[in-house]
PDB file of C-alpha atoms in Angstrom:
ATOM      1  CA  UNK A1441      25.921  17.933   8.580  1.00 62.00           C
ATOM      2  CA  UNK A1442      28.102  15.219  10.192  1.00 68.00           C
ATOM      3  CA  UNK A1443      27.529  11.735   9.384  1.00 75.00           C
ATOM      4  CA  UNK A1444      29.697   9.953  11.193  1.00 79.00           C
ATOM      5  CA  UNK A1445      27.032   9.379  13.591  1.00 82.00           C
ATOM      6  CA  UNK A1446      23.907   9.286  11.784  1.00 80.00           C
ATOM      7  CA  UNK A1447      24.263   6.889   8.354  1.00 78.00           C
ATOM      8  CA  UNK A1448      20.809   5.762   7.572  1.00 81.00           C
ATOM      9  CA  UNK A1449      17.469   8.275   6.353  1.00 79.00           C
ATOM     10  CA  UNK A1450      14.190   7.133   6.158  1.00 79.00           C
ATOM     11  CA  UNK A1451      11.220   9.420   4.656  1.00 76.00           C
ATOM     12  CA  UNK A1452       8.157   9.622   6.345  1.00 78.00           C
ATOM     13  CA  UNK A1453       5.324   7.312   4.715  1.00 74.00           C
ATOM     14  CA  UNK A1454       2.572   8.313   3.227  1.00 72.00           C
ATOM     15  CA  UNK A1455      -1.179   8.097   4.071  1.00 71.00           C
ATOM     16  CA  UNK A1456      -3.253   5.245   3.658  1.00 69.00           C
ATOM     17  CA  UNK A1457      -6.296   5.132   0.862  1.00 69.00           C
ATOM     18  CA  UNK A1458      -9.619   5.787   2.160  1.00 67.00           C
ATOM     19  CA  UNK A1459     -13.233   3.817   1.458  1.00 68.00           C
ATOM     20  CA  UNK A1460     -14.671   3.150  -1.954  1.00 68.00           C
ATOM     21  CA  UNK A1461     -11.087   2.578  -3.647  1.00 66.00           C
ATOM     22  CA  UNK A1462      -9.905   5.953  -3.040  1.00 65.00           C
ATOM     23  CA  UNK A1463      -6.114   5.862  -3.203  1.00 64.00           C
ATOM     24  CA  UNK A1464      -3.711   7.383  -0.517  1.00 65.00           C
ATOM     25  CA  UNK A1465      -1.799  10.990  -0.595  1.00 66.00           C
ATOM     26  CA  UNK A1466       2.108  10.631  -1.184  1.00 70.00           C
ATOM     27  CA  UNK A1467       4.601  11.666   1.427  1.00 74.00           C
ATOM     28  CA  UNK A1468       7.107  14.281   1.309  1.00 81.00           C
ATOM     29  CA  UNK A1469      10.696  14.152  -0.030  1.00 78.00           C
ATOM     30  CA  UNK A1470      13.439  13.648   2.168  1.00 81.00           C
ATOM     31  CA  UNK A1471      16.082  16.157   1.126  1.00 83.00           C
ATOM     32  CA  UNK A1472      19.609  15.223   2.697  1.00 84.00           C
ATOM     33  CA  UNK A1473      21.647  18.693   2.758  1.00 86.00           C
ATOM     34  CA  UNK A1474      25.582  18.208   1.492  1.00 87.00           C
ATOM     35  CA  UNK A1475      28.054  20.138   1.291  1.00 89.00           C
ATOM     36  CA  UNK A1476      29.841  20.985  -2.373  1.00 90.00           C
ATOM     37  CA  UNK A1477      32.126  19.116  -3.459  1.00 91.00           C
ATOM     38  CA  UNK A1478      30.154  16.106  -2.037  1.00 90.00           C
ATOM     39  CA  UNK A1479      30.880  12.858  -4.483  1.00 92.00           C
ATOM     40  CA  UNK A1480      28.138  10.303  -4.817  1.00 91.00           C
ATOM     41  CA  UNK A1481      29.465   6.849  -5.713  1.00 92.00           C
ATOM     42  CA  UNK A1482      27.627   3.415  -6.463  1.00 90.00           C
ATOM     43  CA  UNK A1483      28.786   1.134  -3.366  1.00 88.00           C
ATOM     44  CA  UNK A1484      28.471  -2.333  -5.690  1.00 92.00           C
ATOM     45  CA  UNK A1485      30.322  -0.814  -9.044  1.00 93.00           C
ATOM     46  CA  UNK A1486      32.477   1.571  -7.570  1.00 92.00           C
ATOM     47  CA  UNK A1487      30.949   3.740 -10.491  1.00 94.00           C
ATOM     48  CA  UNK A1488      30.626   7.938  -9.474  1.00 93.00           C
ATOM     49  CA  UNK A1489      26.956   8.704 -10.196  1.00 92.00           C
ATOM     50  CA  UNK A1490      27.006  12.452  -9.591  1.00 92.00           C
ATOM     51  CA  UNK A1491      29.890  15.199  -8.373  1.00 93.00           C
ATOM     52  CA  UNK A1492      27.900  17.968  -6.851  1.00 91.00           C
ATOM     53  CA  UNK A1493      30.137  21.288  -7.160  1.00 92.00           C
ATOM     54  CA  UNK A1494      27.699  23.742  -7.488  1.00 92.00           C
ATOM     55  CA  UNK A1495      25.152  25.067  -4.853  1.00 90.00           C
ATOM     56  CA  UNK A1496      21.364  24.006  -4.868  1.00 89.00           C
ATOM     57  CA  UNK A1497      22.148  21.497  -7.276  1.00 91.00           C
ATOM     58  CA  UNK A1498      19.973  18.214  -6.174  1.00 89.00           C
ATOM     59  CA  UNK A1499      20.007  14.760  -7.252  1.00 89.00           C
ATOM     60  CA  UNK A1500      17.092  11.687  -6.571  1.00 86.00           C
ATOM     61  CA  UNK A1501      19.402   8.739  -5.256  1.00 85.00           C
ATOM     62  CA  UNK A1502      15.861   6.380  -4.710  1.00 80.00           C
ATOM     63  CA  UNK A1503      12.658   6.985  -5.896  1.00 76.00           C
ATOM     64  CA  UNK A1504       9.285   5.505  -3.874  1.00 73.00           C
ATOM     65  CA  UNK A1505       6.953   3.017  -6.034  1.00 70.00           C
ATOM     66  CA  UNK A1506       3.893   3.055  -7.027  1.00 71.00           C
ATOM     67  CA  UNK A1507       1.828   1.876  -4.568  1.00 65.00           C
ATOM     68  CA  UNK A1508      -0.475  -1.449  -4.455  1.00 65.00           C
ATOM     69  CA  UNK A1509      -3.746  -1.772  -5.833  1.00 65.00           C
ATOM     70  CA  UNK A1510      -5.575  -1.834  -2.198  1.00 64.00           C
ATOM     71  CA  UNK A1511      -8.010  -4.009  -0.447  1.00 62.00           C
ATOM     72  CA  UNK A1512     -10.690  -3.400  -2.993  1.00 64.00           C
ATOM     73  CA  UNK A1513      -8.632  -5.873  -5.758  1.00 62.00           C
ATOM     74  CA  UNK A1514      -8.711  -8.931  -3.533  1.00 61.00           C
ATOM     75  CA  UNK A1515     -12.966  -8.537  -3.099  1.00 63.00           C
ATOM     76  CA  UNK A1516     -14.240 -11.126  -4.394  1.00 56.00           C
ATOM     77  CA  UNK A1517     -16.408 -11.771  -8.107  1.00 53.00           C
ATOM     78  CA  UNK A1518     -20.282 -10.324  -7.120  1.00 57.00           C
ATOM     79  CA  UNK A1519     -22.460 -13.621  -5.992  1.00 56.00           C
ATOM     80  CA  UNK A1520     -23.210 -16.048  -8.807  1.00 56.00           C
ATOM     81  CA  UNK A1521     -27.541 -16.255  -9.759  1.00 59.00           C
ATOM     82  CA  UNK A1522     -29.196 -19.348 -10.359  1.00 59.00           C
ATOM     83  CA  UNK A1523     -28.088 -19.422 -13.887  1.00 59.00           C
ATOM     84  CA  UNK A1524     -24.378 -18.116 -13.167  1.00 61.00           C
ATOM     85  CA  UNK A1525     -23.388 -22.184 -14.160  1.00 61.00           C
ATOM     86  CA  UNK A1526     -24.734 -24.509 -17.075  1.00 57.00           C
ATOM     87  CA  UNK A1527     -25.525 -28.291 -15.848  1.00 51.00           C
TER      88      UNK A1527
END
């Protein structure tokens, strides 16, 4: 694959939770093919974080978080009675 041309991957997102608090379904993995040989280094430290020699060895550069807590969180406390406060 040539990257000269094409620098930046982004995965596909996931799907989006459904009613009653359901949450959503995770997306695929992107998988970026390399060639051996390929060197992965840290940009900031300079530091080499993997040497891939071998075939079909793989490596997770970024992993995706955990998702928010939906809609559902910010509804808000069920109404208050008559009694709810003490005068």
């Amino acid at each position: 694959m040539d990257f000269r041309y094409k620098t930046h991957f982004k995965a596909t997102p996931g799907q989006n939770g459904a009613t009653k608090g359901m949450t959503g379904r995770s997306a695929e993995d992107l998988v970026i093919k390399v060639p051996e040989g390929t060197t992965v280094t840290n940009t900031e430290t300079g530091q080499i974080v993997a040497d891939l020699t071998e075939p079909g060895q793989e490596l997770v550069v970024a992993e995706g978080g955990r998702g928010g807590r939906g809609n559902i969180h910010l509804r808000l406390q069920k109404s208050c009675t008559r009694n709810c406060r003490k005068w």
